[in-house]
JSON list of C-alpha atoms in Angstrom, two decimals:
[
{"chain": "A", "resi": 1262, "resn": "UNK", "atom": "CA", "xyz": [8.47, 14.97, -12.71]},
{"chain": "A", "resi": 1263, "resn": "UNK", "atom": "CA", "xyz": [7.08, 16.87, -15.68]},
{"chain": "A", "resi": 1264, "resn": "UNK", "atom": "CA", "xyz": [4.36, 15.87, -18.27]},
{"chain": "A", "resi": 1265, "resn": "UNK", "atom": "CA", "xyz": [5.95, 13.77, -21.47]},
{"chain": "A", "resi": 1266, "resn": "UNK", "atom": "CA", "xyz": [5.62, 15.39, -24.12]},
{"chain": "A", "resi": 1267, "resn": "UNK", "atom": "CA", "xyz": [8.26, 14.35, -26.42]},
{"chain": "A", "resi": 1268, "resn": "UNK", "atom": "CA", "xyz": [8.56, 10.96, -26.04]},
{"chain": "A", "resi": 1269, "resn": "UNK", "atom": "CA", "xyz": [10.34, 9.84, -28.93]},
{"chain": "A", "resi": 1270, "resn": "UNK", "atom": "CA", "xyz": [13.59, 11.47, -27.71]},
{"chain": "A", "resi": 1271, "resn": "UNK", "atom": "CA", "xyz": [12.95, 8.62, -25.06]},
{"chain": "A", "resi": 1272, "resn": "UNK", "atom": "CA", "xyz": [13.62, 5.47, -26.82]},
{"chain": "A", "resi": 1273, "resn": "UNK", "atom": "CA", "xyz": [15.77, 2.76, -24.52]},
{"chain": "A", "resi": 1274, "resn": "UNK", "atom": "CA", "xyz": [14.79, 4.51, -21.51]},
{"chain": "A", "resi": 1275, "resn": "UNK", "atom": "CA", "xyz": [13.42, 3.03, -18.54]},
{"chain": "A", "resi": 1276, "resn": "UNK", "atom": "CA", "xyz": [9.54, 2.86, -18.18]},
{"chain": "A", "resi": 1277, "resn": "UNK", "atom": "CA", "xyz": [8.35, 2.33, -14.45]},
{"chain": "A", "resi": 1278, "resn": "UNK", "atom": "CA", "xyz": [4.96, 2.06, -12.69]},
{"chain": "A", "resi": 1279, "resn": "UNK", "atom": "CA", "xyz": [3.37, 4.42, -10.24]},
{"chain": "A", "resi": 1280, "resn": "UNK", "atom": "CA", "xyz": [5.33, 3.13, -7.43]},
{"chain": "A", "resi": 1281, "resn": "UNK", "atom": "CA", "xyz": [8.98, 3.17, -9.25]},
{"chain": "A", "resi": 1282, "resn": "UNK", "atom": "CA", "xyz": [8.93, -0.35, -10.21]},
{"chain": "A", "resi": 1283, "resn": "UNK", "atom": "CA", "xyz": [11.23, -1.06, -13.40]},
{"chain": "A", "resi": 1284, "resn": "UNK", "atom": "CA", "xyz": [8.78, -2.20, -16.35]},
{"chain": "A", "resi": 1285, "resn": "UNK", "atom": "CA", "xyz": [11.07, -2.43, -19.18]},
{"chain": "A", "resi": 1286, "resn": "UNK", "atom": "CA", "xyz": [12.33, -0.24, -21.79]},
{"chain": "A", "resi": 1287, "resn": "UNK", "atom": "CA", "xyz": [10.54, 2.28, -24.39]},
{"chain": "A", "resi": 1288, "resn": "UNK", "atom": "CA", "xyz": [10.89, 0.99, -28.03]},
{"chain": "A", "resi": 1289, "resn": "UNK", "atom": "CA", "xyz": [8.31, 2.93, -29.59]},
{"chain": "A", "resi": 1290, "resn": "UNK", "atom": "CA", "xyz": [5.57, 5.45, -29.63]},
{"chain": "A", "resi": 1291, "resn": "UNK", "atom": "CA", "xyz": [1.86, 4.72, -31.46]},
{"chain": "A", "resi": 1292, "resn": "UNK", "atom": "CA", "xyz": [-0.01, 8.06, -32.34]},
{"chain": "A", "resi": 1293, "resn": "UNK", "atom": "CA", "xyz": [-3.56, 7.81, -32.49]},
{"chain": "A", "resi": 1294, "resn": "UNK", "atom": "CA", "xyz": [-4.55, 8.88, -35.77]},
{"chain": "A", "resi": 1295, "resn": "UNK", "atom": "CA", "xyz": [-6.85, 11.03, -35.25]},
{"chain": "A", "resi": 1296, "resn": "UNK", "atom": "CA", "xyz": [-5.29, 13.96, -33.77]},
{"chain": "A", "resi": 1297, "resn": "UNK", "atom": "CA", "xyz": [-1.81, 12.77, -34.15]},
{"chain": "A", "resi": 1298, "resn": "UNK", "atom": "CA", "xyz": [-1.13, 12.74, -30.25]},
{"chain": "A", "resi": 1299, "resn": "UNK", "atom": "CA", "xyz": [1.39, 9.88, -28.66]},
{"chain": "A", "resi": 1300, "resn": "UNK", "atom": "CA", "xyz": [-1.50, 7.57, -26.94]},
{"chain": "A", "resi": 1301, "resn": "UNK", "atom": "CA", "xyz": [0.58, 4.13, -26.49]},
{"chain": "A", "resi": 1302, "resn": "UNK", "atom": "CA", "xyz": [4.34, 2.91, -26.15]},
{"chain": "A", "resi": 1303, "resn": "UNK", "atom": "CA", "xyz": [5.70, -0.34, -26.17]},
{"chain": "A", "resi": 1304, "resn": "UNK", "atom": "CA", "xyz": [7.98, -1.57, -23.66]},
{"chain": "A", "resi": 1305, "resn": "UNK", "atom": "CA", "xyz": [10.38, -3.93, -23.97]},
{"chain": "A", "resi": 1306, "resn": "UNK", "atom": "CA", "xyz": [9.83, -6.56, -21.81]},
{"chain": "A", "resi": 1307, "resn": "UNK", "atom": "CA", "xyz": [11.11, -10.47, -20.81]},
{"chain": "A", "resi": 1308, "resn": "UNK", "atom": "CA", "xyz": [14.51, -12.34, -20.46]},
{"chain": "A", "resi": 1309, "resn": "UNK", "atom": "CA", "xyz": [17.34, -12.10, -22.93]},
{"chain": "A", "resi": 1310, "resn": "UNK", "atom": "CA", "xyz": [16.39, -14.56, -25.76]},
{"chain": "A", "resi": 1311, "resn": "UNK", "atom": "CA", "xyz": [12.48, -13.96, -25.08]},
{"chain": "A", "resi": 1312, "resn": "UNK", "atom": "CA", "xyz": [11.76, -10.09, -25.22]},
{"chain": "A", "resi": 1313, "resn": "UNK", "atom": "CA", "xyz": [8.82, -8.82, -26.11]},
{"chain": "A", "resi": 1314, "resn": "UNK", "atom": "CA", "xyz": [7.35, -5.32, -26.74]},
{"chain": "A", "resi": 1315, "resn": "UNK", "atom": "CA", "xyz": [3.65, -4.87, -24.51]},
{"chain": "A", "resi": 1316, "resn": "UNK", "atom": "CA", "xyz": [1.48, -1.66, -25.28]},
{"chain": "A", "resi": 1317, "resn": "UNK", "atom": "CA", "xyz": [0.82, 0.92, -22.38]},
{"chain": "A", "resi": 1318, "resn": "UNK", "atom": "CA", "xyz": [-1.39, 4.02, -22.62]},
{"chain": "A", "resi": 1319, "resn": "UNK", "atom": "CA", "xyz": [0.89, 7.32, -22.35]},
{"chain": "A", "resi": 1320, "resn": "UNK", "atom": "CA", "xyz": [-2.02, 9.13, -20.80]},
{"chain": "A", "resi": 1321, "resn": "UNK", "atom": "CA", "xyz": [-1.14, 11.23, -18.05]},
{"chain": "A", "resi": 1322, "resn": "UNK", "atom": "CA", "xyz": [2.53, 9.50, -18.50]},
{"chain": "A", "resi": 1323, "resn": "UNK", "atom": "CA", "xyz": [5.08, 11.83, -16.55]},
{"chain": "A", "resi": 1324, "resn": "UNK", "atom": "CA", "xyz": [9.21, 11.85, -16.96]},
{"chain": "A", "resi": 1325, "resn": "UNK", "atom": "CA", "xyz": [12.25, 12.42, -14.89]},
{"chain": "A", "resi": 1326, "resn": "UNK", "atom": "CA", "xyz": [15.92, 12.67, -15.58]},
{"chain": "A", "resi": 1327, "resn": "UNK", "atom": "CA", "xyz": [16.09, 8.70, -15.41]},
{"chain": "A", "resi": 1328, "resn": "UNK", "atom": "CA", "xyz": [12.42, 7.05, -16.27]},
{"chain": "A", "resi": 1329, "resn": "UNK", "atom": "CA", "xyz": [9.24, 7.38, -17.86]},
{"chain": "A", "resi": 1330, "resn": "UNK", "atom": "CA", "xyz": [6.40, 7.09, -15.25]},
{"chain": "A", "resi": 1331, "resn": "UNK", "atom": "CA", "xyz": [2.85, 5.76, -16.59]},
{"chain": "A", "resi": 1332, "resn": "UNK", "atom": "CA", "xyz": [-0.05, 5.42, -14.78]},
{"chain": "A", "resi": 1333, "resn": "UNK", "atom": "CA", "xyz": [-0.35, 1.51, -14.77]},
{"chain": "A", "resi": 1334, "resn": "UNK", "atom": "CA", "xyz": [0.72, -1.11, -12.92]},
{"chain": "A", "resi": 1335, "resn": "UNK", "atom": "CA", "xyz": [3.86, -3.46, -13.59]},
{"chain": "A", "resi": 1336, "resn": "UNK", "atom": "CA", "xyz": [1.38, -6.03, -13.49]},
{"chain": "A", "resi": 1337, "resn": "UNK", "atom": "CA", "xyz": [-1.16, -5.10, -15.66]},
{"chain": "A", "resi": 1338, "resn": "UNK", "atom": "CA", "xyz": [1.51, -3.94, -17.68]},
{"chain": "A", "resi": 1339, "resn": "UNK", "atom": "CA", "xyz": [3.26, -7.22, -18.03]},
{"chain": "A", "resi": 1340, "resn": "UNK", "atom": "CA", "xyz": [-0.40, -9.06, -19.00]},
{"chain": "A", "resi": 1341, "resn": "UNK", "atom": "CA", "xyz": [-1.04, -6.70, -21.76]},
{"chain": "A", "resi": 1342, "resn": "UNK", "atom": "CA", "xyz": [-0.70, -7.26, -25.63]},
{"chain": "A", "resi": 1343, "resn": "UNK", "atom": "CA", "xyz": [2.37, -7.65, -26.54]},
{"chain": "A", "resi": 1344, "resn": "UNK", "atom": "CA", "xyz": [3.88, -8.21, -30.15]},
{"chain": "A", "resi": 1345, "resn": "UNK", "atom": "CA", "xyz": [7.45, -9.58, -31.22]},
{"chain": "A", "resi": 1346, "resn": "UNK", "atom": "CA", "xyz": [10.47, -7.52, -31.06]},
{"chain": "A", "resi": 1347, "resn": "UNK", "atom": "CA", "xyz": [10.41, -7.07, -34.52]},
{"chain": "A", "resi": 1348, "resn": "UNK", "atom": "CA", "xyz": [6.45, -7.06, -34.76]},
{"chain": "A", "resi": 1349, "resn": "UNK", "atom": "CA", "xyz": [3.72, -5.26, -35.98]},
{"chain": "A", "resi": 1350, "resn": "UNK", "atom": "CA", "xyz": [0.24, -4.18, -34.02]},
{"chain": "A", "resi": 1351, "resn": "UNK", "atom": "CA", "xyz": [-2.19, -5.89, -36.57]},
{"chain": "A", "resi": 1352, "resn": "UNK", "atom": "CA", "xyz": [-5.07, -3.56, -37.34]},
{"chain": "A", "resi": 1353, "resn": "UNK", "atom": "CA", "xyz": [-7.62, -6.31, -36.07]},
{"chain": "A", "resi": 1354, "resn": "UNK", "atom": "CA", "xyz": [-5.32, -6.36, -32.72]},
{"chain": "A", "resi": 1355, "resn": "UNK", "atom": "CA", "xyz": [-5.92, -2.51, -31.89]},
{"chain": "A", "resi": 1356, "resn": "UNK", "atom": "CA", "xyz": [-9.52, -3.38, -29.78]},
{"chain": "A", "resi": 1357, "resn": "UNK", "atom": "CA", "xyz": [-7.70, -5.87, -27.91]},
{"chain": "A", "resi": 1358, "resn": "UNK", "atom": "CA", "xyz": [-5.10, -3.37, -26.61]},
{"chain": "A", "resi": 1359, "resn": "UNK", "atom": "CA", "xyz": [-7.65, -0.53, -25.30]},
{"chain": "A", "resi": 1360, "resn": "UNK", "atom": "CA", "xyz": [-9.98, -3.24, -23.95]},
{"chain": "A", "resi": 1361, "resn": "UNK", "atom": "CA", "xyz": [-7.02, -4.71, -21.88]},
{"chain": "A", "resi": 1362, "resn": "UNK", "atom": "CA", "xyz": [-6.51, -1.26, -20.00]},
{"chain": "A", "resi": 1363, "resn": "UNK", "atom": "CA", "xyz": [-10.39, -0.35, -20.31]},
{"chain": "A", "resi": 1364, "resn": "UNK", "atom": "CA", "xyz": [-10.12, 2.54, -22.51]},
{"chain": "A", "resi": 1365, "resn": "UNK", "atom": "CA", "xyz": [-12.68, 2.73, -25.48]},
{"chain": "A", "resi": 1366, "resn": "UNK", "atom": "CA", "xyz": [-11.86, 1.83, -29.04]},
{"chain": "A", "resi": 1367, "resn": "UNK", "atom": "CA", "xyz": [-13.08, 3.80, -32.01]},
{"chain": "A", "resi": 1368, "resn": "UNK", "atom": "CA", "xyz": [-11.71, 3.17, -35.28]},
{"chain": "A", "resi": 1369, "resn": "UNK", "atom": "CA", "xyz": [-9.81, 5.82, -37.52]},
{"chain": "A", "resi": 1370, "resn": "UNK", "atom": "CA", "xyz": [-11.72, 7.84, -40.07]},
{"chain": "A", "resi": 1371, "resn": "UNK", "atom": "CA", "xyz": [-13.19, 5.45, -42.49]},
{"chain": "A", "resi": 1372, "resn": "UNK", "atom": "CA", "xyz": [-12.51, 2.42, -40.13]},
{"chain": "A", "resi": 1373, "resn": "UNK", "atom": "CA", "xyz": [-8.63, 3.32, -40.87]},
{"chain": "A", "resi": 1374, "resn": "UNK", "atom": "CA", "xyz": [-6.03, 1.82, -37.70]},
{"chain": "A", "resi": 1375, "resn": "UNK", "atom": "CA", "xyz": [-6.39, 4.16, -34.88]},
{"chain": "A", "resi": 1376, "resn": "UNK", "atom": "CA", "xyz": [-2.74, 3.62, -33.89]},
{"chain": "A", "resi": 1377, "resn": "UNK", "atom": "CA", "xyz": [0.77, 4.37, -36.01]},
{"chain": "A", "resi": 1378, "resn": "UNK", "atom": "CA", "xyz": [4.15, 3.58, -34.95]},
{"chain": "A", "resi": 1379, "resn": "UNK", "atom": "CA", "xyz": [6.06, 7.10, -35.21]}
]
């Protein structure tokens, strides 16, 4: 395992949990805006017909040949915010998606999002 670094080569690969437990697939990467780092991905989640992308922290997120570890549980992975397949993170949502993984929340300069999709 190596540190990800980057992840946007990544997309459809598997994400798992600390133990190796299959999570779901990367869709996306969110930078936070203010240095421009990858901070969250979503993973698609759910049963054919009712996917759904949930938001996981890429702190400290390591990769093999096969899978994208993070540092969260399957679990608490599968209970976090989650948008449609062909959503978008609202603005007003961004709080909600730190808080569920008890990270702190700052807004972007001038109260701007604090999360882009890249």
């Amino acid at each position: 395992m190596f540190p990800a670094e980057n992840l946007r080569d990544w997309r459809g690969e598997n994400v798992v949990d600390p133990e190796g437990d299959k999570i779901g697939d990367l869709e996306a990467i969110y930078v936070d805006t203010i240095g421009d780092e990858p901070a969250f991905a979503t993973v698609r989640i759910g049963f054919i017909g009712r996917h759904r992308l949930v938001f996981v922290p890429l702190v400290g997120a390591t990769v093999s040949p096969k899978a994208i570890r993070v540092r969260y549980d399957k679990k608490l992975v599968g209970n976090a915010p989650s948008i449609d397949l062909d959503g978008e993170l609202a603005a007003t949502d961004e709080p909600a998606v730190f808080a569920h993984y008890g990270l702190p929340y700052q807004p972007g300069a001038s109260g701007a999002r604090r999360l882009a999709r890249r």
